[in-house]
XYZ file of C-alpha atoms in Angstrom:
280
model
C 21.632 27.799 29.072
C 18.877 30.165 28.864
C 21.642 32.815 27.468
C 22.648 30.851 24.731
C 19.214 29.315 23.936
C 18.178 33.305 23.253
C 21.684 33.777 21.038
C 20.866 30.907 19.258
C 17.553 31.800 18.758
C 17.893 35.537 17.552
C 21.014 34.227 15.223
C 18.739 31.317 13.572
C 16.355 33.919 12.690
C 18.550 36.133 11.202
C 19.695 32.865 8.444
C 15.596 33.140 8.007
C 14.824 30.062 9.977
C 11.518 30.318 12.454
C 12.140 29.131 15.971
C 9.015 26.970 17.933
C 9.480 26.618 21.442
C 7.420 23.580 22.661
C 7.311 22.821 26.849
C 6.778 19.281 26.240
C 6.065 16.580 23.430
C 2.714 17.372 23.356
C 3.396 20.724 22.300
C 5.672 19.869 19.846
C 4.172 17.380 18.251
C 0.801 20.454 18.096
C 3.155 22.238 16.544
C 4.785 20.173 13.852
C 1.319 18.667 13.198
C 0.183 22.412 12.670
C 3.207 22.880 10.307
C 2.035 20.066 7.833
C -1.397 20.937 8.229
C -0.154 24.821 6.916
C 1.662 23.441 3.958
C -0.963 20.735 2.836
C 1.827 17.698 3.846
C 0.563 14.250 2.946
C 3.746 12.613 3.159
C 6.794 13.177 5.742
C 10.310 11.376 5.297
C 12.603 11.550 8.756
C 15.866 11.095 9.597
C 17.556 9.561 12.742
C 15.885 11.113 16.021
C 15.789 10.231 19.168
C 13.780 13.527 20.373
C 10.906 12.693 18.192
C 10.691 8.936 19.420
C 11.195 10.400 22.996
C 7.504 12.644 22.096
C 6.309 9.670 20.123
C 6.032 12.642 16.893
C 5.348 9.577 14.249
C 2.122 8.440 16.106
C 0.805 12.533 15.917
C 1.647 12.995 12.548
C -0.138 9.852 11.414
C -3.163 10.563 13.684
C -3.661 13.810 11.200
C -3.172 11.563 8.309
C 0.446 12.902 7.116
C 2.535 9.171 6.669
C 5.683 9.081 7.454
C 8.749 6.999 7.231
C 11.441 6.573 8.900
C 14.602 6.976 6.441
C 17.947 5.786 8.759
C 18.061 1.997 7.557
C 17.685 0.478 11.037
C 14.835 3.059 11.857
C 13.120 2.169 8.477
C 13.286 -2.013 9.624
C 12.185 -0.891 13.204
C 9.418 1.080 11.682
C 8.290 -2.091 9.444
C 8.112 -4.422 12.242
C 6.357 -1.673 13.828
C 8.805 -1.905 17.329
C 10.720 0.771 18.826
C 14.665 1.329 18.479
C 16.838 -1.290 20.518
C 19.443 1.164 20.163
C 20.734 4.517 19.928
C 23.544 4.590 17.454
C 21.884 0.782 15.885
C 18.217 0.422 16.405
C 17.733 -3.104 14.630
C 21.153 -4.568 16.175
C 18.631 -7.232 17.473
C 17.109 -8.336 13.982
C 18.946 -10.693 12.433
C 19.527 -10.872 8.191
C 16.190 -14.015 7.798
C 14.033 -11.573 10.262
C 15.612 -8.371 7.655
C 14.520 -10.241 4.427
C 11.292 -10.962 5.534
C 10.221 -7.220 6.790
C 11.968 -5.929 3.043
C 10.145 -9.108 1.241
C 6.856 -8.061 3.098
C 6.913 -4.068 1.929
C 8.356 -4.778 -1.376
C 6.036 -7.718 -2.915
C 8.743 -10.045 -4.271
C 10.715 -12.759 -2.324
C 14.431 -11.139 -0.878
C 17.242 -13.752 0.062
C 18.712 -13.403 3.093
C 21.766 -13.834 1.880
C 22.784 -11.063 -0.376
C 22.707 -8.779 2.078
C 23.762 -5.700 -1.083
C 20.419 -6.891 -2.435
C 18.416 -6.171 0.600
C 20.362 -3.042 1.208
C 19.506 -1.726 -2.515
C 16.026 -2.463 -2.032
C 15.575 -0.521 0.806
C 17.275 2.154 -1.174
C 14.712 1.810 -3.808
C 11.713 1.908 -1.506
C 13.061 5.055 0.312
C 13.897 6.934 -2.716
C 10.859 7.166 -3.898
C 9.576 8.166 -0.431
C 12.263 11.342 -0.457
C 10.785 12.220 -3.981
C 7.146 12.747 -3.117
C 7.229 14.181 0.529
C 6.353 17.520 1.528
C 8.350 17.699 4.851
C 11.536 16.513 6.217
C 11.953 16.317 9.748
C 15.055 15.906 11.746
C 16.457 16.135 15.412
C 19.594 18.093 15.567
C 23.139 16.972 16.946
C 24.200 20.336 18.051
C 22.448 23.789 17.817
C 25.531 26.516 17.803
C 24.355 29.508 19.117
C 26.489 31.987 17.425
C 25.387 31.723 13.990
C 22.186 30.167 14.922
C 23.178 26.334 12.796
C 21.909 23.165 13.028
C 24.314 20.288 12.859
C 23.233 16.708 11.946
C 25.749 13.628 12.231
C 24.669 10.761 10.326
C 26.687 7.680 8.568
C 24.037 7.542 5.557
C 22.852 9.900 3.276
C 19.324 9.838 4.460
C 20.069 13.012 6.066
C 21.086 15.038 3.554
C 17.961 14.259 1.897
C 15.238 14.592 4.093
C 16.546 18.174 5.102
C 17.308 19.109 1.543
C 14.861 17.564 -0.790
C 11.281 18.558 0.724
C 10.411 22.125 0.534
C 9.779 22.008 4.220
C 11.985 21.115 7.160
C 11.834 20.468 10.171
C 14.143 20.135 13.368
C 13.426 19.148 16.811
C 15.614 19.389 19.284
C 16.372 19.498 22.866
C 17.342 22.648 24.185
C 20.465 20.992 26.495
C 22.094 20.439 23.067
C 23.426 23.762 22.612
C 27.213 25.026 22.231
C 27.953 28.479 22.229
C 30.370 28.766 19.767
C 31.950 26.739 16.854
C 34.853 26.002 19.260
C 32.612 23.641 21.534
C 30.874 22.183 18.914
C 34.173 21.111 17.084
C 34.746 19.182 20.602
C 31.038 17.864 20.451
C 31.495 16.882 17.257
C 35.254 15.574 17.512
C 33.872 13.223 21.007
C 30.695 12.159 19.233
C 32.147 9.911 16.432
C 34.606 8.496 17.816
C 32.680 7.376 21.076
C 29.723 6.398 18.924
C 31.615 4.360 16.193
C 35.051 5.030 16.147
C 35.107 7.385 13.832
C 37.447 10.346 13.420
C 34.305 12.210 12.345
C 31.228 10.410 11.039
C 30.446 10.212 7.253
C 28.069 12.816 6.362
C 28.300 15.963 8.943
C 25.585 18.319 7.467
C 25.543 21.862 8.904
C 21.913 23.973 8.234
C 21.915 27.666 8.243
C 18.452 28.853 7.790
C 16.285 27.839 4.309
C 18.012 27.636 0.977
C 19.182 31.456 -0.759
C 18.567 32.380 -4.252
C 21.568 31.095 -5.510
C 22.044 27.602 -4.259
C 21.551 24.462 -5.844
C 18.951 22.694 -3.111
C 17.830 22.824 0.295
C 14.445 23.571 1.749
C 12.397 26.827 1.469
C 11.579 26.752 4.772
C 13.177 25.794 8.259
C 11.657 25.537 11.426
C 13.436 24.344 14.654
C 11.223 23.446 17.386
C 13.404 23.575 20.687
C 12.209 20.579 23.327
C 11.780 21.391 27.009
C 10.036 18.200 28.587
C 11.501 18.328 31.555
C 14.855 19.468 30.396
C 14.777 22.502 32.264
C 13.455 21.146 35.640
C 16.521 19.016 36.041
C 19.073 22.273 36.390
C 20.051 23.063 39.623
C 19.531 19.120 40.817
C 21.490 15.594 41.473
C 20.400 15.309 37.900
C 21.438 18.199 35.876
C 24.487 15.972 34.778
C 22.239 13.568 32.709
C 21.727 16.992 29.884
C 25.506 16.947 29.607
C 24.441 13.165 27.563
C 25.816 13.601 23.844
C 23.546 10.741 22.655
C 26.671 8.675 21.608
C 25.789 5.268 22.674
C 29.263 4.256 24.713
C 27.592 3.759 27.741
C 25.796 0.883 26.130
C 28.756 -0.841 25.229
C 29.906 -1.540 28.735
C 26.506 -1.850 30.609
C 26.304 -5.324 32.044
C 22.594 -5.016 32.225
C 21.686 -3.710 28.692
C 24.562 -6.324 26.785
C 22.129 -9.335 28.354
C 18.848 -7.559 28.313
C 18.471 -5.507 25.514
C 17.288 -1.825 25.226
C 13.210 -2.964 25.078
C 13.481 -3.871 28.357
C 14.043 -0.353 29.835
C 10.282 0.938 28.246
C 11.942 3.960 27.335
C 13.190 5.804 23.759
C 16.663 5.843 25.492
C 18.074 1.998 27.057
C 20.517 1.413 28.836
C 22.314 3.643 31.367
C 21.613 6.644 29.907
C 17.879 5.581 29.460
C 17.734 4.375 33.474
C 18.934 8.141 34.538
């Protein structure tokens, strides 16, 4: 781990990106704070993360008065009803369309049915395009970091993640540092086992691969990239009973055949991550 974690690290900063290494949320969260505060960031967008819920990033970044909005569809109800996700591949599977309507009724001004569920859907587009226009940072987690040309891959099923890492002049990743693979080879398995245990997929809709900031020559993508690589307690659990648990890809099929989270739901477990995966 710690061999690749270096390869990846000396390869990302060769693409131009600049690596953070944080010990624990608290440090990361200092340091992507310290990022907005560099850049003059008023507003963030984010995609889908489950590394920044696990280090609670939103609450820091609002604290030093950068707001910021959750972008993934499910995240952005969540984040209305101001909860937590329910779940990791669908954080709102618990709201149903009335409980929708009112949240997108509520942040838009104007009375939603709950019926025309392409009408609620567009006006959550509206409301988060303009948020992807004005912000100065996108921030991320990161599927897979490959360590031999230093990439970040993101897997998403909306375009939210395309645009929060290409549309701000700033962005930023954090990730855990089990989620390496050492070559392109083992992330093509990653990436191959991750969509079609999280939804079925043969791969998932938008696979976006980030090399360092954006060159001269092409047509978007942000000026800078920083990757802040998550201990918090990663590390400790090598060489244990444990160490198994880092092997987790994040895909959500253990939730679909828990007895325990089907009945009580993934609040129950107090944690980012519910369900079996969340227990460990």
């Amino acid at each position: 781990l710690a061999h690749h974690l270096e390869t990846f690290e000396g390869n990302a900063i060769a693409a131009g990106a600049q690596i953070h290494w944080a010990k624990n949320g608290a440090e990361a969260c200092e340091i992507v704070v310290e990022i907005a505060r560099q850049h003059g960031v008023k507003s963030a967008t984010k995609g889908k993360s489950m590394t920044t819920e696990e280090i609670h990033l939103n609450r820091a970044l609002e604290a030093a008065g950068v707001a910021t909005v959750e972008t993934d569809l499910g995240d952005f109800l969540i984040q209305l009803a101001s909860e937590t996700p329910s779940h990791i591949i669908a954080p709102a599977i618990h709201k149903t369309r009335q409980q929708v309507a009112a949240l997108l009724s509520r942040e838009s001004g104007r009375p939603l049915s709950p019926d025309n569920l392409s009408a609620l859907t567009g006006e959550a587009r509206r409301i988060l395009r303009e948020r992807f226009l004005v912000a100065g940072m996108g921030i991320s987690g990161g599927n897979i970091a490959v360590a031999e040309t230093g990439s970040v891959i993101l897997v998403t099923n909306e375009g939210n993640g395309r645009l929060v890492t290409s549309l701000p002049p700033v962005h930023v990743a954090v990730i855990g540092i089990e989620k390496i693979a050492p070559t392109w080879d083992e992330a093509a398995v990653w990436l191959s086992l991750l969509a079609r245990s999280a939804a079925g997929q043969p791969l998932s809709i938008y696979t976006s691969i980030i090399t360092g900031p954006a060159r001269s020559d092409d047509p978007d993508g942000a000026k800078e990239v920083h990757i802040v690589l998550l201990d918090n307690g990663r590390s400790q659990l090598v060489g244990t009973k444990y160490e198994e648990v880092l092997q987790c890809i994040r895909c959500g099929a253990c939730l679909n055949v828990c007895p325990v989270y089907s009945e009580a739901g993934g609040h129950a477990y107090g944690s980012p991550y519910c369900g079996p995966i969340g227990a460990v």
